[in-house]
PDB file of C-alpha atoms in Angstrom:
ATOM      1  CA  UNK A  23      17.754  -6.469 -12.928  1.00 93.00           C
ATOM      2  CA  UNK A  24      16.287  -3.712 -15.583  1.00 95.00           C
ATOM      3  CA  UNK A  25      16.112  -0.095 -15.237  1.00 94.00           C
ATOM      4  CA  UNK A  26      13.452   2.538 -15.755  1.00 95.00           C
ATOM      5  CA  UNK A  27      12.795   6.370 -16.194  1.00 93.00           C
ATOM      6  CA  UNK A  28      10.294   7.760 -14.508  1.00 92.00           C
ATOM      7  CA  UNK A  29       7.763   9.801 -16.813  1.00 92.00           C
ATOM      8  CA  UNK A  30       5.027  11.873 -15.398  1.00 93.00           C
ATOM      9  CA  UNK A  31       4.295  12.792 -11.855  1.00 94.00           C
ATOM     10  CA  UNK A  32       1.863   9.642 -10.607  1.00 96.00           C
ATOM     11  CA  UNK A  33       4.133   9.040  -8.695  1.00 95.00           C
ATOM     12  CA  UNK A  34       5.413  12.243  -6.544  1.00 95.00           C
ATOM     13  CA  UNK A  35       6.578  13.289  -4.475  1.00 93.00           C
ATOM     14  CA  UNK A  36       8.509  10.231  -3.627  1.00 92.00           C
ATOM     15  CA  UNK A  37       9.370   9.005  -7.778  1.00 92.00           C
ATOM     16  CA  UNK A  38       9.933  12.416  -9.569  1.00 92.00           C
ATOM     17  CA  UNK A  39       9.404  13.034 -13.273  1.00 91.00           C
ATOM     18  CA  UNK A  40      12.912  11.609 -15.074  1.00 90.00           C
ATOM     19  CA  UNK A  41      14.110   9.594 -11.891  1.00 92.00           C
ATOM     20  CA  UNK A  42      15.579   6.261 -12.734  1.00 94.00           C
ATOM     21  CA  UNK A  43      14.498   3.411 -11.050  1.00 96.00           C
ATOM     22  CA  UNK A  44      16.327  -0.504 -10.607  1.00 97.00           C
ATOM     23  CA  UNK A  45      14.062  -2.783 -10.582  1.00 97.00           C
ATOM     24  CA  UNK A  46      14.475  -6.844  -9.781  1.00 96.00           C
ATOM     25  CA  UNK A  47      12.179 -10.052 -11.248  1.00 93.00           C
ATOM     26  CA  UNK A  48      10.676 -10.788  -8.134  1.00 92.00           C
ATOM     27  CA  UNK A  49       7.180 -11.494  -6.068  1.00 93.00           C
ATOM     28  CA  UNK A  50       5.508  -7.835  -5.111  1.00 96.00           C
ATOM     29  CA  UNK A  51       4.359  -7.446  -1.581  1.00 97.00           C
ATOM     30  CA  UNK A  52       1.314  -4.602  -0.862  1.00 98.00           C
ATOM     31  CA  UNK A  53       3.506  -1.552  -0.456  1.00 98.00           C
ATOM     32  CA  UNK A  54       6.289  -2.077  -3.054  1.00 98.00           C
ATOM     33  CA  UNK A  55       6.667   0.005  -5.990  1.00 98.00           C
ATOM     34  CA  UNK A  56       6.341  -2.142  -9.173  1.00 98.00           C
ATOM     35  CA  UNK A  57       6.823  -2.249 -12.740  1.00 98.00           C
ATOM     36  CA  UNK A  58       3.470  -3.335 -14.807  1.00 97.00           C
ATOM     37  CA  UNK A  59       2.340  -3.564 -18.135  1.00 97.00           C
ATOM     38  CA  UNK A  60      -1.408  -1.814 -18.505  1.00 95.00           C
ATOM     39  CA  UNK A  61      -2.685  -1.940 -22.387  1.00 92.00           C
ATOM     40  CA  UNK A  62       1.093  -2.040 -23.920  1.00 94.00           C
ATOM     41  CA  UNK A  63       2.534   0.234 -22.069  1.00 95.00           C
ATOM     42  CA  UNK A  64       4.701   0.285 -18.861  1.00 96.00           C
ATOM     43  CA  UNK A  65       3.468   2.574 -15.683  1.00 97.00           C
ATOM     44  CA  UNK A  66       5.126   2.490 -12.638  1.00 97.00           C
ATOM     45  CA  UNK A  67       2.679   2.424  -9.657  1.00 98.00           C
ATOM     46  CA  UNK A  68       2.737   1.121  -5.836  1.00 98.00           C
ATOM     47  CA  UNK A  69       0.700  -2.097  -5.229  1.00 98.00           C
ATOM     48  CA  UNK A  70      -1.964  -1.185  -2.848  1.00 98.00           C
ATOM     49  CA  UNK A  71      -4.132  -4.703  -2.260  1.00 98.00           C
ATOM     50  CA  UNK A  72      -2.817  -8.059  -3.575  1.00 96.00           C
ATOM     51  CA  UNK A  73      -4.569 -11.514  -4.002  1.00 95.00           C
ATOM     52  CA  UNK A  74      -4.033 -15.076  -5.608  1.00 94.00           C
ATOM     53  CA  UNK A  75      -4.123 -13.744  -8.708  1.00 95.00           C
ATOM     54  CA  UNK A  76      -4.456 -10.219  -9.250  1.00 97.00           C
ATOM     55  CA  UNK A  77      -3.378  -6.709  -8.270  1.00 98.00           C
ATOM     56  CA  UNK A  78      -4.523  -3.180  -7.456  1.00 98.00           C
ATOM     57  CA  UNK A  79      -2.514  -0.454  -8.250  1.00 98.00           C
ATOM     58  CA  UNK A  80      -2.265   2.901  -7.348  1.00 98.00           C
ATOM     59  CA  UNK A  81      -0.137   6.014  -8.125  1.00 97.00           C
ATOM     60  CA  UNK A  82       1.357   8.089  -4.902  1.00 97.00           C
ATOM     61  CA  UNK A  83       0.004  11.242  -6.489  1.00 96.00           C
ATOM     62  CA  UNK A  84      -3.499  10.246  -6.876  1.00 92.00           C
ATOM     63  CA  UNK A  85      -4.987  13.576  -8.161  1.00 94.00           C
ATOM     64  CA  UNK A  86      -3.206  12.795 -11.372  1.00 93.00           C
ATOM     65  CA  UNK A  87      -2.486   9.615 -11.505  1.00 96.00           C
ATOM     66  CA  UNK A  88      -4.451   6.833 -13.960  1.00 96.00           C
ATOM     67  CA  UNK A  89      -4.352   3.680 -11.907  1.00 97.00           C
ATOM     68  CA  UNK A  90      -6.426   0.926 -10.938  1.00 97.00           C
ATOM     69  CA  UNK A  91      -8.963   3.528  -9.988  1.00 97.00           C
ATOM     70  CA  UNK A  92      -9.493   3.639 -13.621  1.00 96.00           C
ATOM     71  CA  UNK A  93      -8.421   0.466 -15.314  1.00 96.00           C
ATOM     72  CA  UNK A  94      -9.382  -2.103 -12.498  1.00 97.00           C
ATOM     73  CA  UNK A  95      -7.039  -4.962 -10.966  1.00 98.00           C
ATOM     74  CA  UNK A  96      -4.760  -6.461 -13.274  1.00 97.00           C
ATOM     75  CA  UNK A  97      -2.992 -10.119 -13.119  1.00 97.00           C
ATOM     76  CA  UNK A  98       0.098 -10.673 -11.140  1.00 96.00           C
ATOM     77  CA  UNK A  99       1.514 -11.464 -14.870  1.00 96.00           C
ATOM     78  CA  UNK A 100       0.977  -7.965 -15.917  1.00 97.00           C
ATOM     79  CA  UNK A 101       4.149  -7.224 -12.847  1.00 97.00           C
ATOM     80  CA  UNK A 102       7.240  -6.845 -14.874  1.00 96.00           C
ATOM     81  CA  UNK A 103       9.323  -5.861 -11.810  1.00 97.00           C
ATOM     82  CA  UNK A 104       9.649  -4.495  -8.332  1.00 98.00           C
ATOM     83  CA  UNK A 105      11.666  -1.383  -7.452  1.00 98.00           C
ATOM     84  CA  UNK A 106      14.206  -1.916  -5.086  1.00 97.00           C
ATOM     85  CA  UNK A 107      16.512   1.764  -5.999  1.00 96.00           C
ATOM     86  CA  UNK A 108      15.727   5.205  -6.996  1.00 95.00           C
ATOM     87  CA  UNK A 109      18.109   8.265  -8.464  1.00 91.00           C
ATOM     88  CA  UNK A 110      16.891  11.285  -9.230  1.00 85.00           C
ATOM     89  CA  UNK A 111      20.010  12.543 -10.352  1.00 74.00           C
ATOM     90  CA  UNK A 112      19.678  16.457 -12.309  1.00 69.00           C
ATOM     91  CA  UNK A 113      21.928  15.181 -14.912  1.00 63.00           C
ATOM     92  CA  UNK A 114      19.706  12.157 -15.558  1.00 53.00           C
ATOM     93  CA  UNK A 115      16.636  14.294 -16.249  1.00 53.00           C
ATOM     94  CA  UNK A 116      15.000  14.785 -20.007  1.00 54.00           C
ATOM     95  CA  UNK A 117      15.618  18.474 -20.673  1.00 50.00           C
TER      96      UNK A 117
END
């Protein structure tokens, strides 16, 4: 289990800018909300279409969201985790 802020607004309306999410280590099913790593850095992005080997990603918020639109699929290695809790608590947010 790992946690995560949100940064950015890919994902909205449902994953809002400074939201933490919990993620878990496991398999990602089309629909789930994952963890990846794209070019060093982490997005957070919901798995849209899924095969043997690799995934395409795609942000909630697609009029600003960079996602496999842009970059392509990516492997199933590139999943660090798969959300499974959300808080957007005020308190929680950058100011």
């Amino acid at each position: 289990m790992f946690f995560r802020r949100i940064s950015g607004n890919s994902m909205l309306p449902l994953f809002k800018h400074g939201g933490i999410v919990i993620c878990f280590d496991k398999r990602p099913k089309i629909g789930d909300v994952v963890v990846a790593t794209i070019d060093d850095k982490e997005v957070i992005k919901r798995v849209d279409q899924l095969t043997d080997k690799k995934v395409y990603l795609i942000g909630d918020n697609q009029a600003s969201s960079t996602d496999s639109r842009t970059y392509g699929y990516i492997s199933k290695q590139s999943i660090v985790g798969v959300v499974i809790f959300y808080m957007n608590l005020p308190f929680l947010r950058n100011k």
